[in-house]
Amino acid sequence: MPTITLPNGDKKSFDKPVSARDVAASIGAGLAKAAIGAKIDGELRDLSTMIDKDVSLAIITAPKPGQAASPDALYLMRHSAAHVMAEAIQDVVGKEVLLAYGPPTDTGFFYDMYVPEGKKISSDHFDAINNRMAEIIKEDRAFTRYEQPGNEGLSRLKSEGNKYKVDNAERAMGMPSSVYKGGKPAFAESSTSSVANSAASSLSFYATGTPGKNWEDLCRGPHVPSTSRIGAARVMSLASAYWHGDENSDRLIRVYGTAFATQAELDEYLRQREEAAKRDHRVIGKNLRLFHIDETVGQGLILWTPKGSIVRKELQTFIAAELKKQGYTEVFTPHIGSLDLYKTSGHFPYYKDSQFPPIIERQTLDKLCTEGCSCADMMRRVEGVSQRLADGINERTRATTIAADRIMADDKLIEGFMLKPMNCPHHAKIFGSSPHSYRDMPVRLAEFGTVYRWEQSGELNGLTRVRGFTQDDAHLFCTEEQIPAEVQGCLSLVKTIFATLGMKEYRVRVGLRDPDSSKYTGSAESWDKAEAACIAAAQSLGVSFSKEPGEAAFYGPKIDFVVKDVIGREWQLGTVQVDYQMGNRFDLSYIGPDNKPHRPVVIHRAPFGSMERFCGVLIEHFAGAFPTWLSPEQVRVLPISEKSFDYADKVAAALRAADVRVSVDSGNDRIQAKVKVAADDKVPYMLIVGPNDEATSAVSLRIRGRANNLGVWPTGEFVRAISEEIGSRKTDYVLNQFIVYKKTSGGAKEMPL
RNA sequence: GCCGCUGUAGCUCAGUGGUAGAGCGCACCCUUGGUAAGGGUGAGGCCAUGGGUUCAAUCCCCAUCAGCGGCUCCA
């Protein structure tokens, strides 16, 4: 006698077990028709799932025309599409392809498969696979679930000779894998891949059609009722992946695909991908000559060309001005620091894998050579030192105070320098170089500081993942009471800058400590206060934020910024981190009202991450069409013919005098070609000048992407308007002024209001 | 770092076991023009680097480097 509670609170009672489909039908024929799955007590299940006890139930429906599919609906469709794709691949490429693991993802799904020697999947197969998928979807075969007792199912899988499925089954049944020998945690532990319920005394299979007759797969489900409910699906790309993500294990082919409720949505998704590809900052950066990466200089090292340098510098000037308003003081520090410094800070040897190796002093090198120390010896020595220091630091981090000199005295075998991986040690030394009273706090030291990190070569990517980058860094040395206000200040800075750049959508993640872990330094009481401050600050922003326990650094809670660009992609930028540890490591203090020394808390903050990444994100956000104040070239004057070159120069000189970045296209192309080129170069304003304009001391205005051939406007007025737009970092100001001008005046000779 | 794909003119890309082509860009000439490409001529390449196979390699094989797509990683 199950009683079923619906999402609106209604209850329905039945006198015998019913399927979710039956419940949908009892509510309405329309709902039953639209239903593709069910959420039973919060868990996504097949529509055919039988219900024999009291539960809460939500029917998952295919979206109505024009409506977006729910995440649950997409999940069902994509998980089902993975089966369809796998079947299609086995039809097209061969049954020898062994299936491993095929879950849905955020944007689609993939299926990892083992392709035996002699067989190959390539993009040449995509058309055939897509066609076969379309056929299967059209055949509208039912996804039919059936269960087999665990041992029976297992021996069946073993007889089929697919060790990957055997492994999945064994894991699902809570058994140690008899086939996978790797040491890494299994991906099969995630809920999407488990093929049985937690009890797992039986295994579930899904036939795409009739069991024993049609294609089948070991699978936990759930699925849509039948293949036609998938809507539209498509194979997207190939990549390699390892079994269990373990590089010592079998190499599998990962075939990516995606599915949507309708072909129109799939087409739209593909269109968006094209749009995103067009915005690729690496492509735009090359076309617009914004930056250059030269393999002779080194991977992941950015050469900022003149145009890109303007964008970066303008951005930096803007951020610096905001920092000044907030009471920051600017400092400069060198790009390297001695190893001792990083032993104190813990960077060496803690993070040695993500840093460039030490720069050894000539004296030390000479000494080592004289001793007959080979490179291998030296590496071992560095490793040995590293290990001992790491062990020592590990032990000591539990103590509330670590005397810097104790760590520094630990080992003098290796002396030298490191390219700095962070700016904080230098800043801590600046703070520590003079006495501080509580009356001076907080001390806010800001630096656009360049740091170097050893990113794995496969991670490097344009401007967004590099080995040398300049952080918009600052360290706020403050009292514990000042934490909330300082964190708040960091967030308001971010808000101002995002607002100016038109990045309206962003969210923050507040990383909190894992309550069950003891790896954190500092007292529970301090943590509570700092976490509360971070949460309160995030709340006050008025944007969405999430609390993420376990995501804090070991030395304090943090706030991460994730910004959404105009086409909806998210980018992780910078962080604000509260640090209780650094004051101890560097033995920093300020004198409190009690005339005794106190430890300052340090807030690290680089809200935009790095200038490199932020510029990369901005290039994609604006698709290279920067607002006027950021544009490398703000105005291009296009003379109609040689006759107007002198006048064009005069116009350009007037703009230049007003600090506008302007150039003159004095090529001998026709005006059409000059307009085309200026548009390709994404110059915000084109001033077309010919004899007519010269006669009236005017310019013919054309605005990038907004309006063509706006007609004439007095030169002086344009200079005034664009100066206003640039000075206030606005967009559209010139256009708006022009519209006002056109409305209120009859022609070019009159002045606008 | 691992796997796969790629590397030909400044850029985007064709192409061939007998040492190379297009379009754009660049230079020059004609054209002197009114809002998204006027016409012509020309310069420009050790075909990523190093080995090998071959009478002969840009092409086939191996290695290296770099880029791309993934995986893993990101204090």
XYZ file of C-alpha atoms (C1' of nucleotides) in Angstrom, chain A residues 239-240 242 251 256 282 286 289 299 351 354 453 456-459 465 640-643 668 670 672-673 676 688 690-693 700 702 709, chain B residues 1-5 7 10-12 25-26 29-39 48 65-75:
68
model
C 40.981 11.286 -26.522
C 43.036 8.770 -24.691
C 43.860 5.281 -18.744
C 45.402 2.769 -22.270
C 33.210 11.889 -26.279
C 45.453 32.215 -28.464
C 48.011 36.044 -32.641
C 49.364 40.776 -32.246
C 57.247 27.188 -23.083
C 56.563 22.476 -3.258
C 56.086 22.834 -8.894
C 56.190 28.006 -11.278
C 53.701 20.403 -16.221
C 54.255 20.817 -19.921
C 50.893 19.293 -20.798
C 49.132 21.928 -18.706
C 48.378 28.476 -17.760
C 39.560 58.897 -48.434
C 42.539 59.600 -50.633
C 46.002 61.091 -50.549
C 44.402 64.514 -50.820
C 46.577 53.626 -50.917
C 40.146 52.414 -51.280
C 36.132 50.136 -48.379
C 39.305 48.177 -47.813
C 37.394 46.284 -43.602
C 36.672 58.705 -42.222
C 37.746 63.425 -47.004
C 37.474 66.845 -48.588
C 33.899 67.292 -47.367
C 34.916 66.734 -43.769
C 32.691 61.002 -40.421
C 31.912 54.863 -37.664
C 28.317 55.544 -41.243
C 54.717 14.175 -16.815
C 51.493 10.402 -19.789
C 48.615 9.116 -24.507
C 47.045 10.618 -29.375
C 47.254 14.132 -33.400
C 54.624 20.913 -37.369
C 54.756 36.700 -41.315
C 49.338 34.301 -41.070
C 45.724 30.331 -42.786
C 49.868 40.060 -45.397
C 54.446 42.743 -47.121
C 53.534 50.386 -59.857
C 48.686 51.877 -61.884
C 44.449 53.840 -59.754
C 42.780 59.368 -56.097
C 38.387 56.788 -54.435
C 32.915 58.455 -49.389
C 31.866 53.518 -45.382
C 33.437 45.480 -44.709
C 38.610 43.501 -49.765
C 40.008 48.022 -57.237
C 43.995 46.066 -60.637
C 60.546 22.175 -36.784
C 61.642 20.039 -29.442
C 57.151 22.713 -29.826
C 51.739 23.317 -30.635
C 46.807 21.149 -30.175
C 43.130 17.626 -27.815
C 42.628 14.682 -23.622
C 44.420 12.410 -18.821
C 46.806 13.618 -14.323
C 48.197 18.062 -11.572
C 47.453 23.360 -9.949
C 50.551 25.809 -2.568
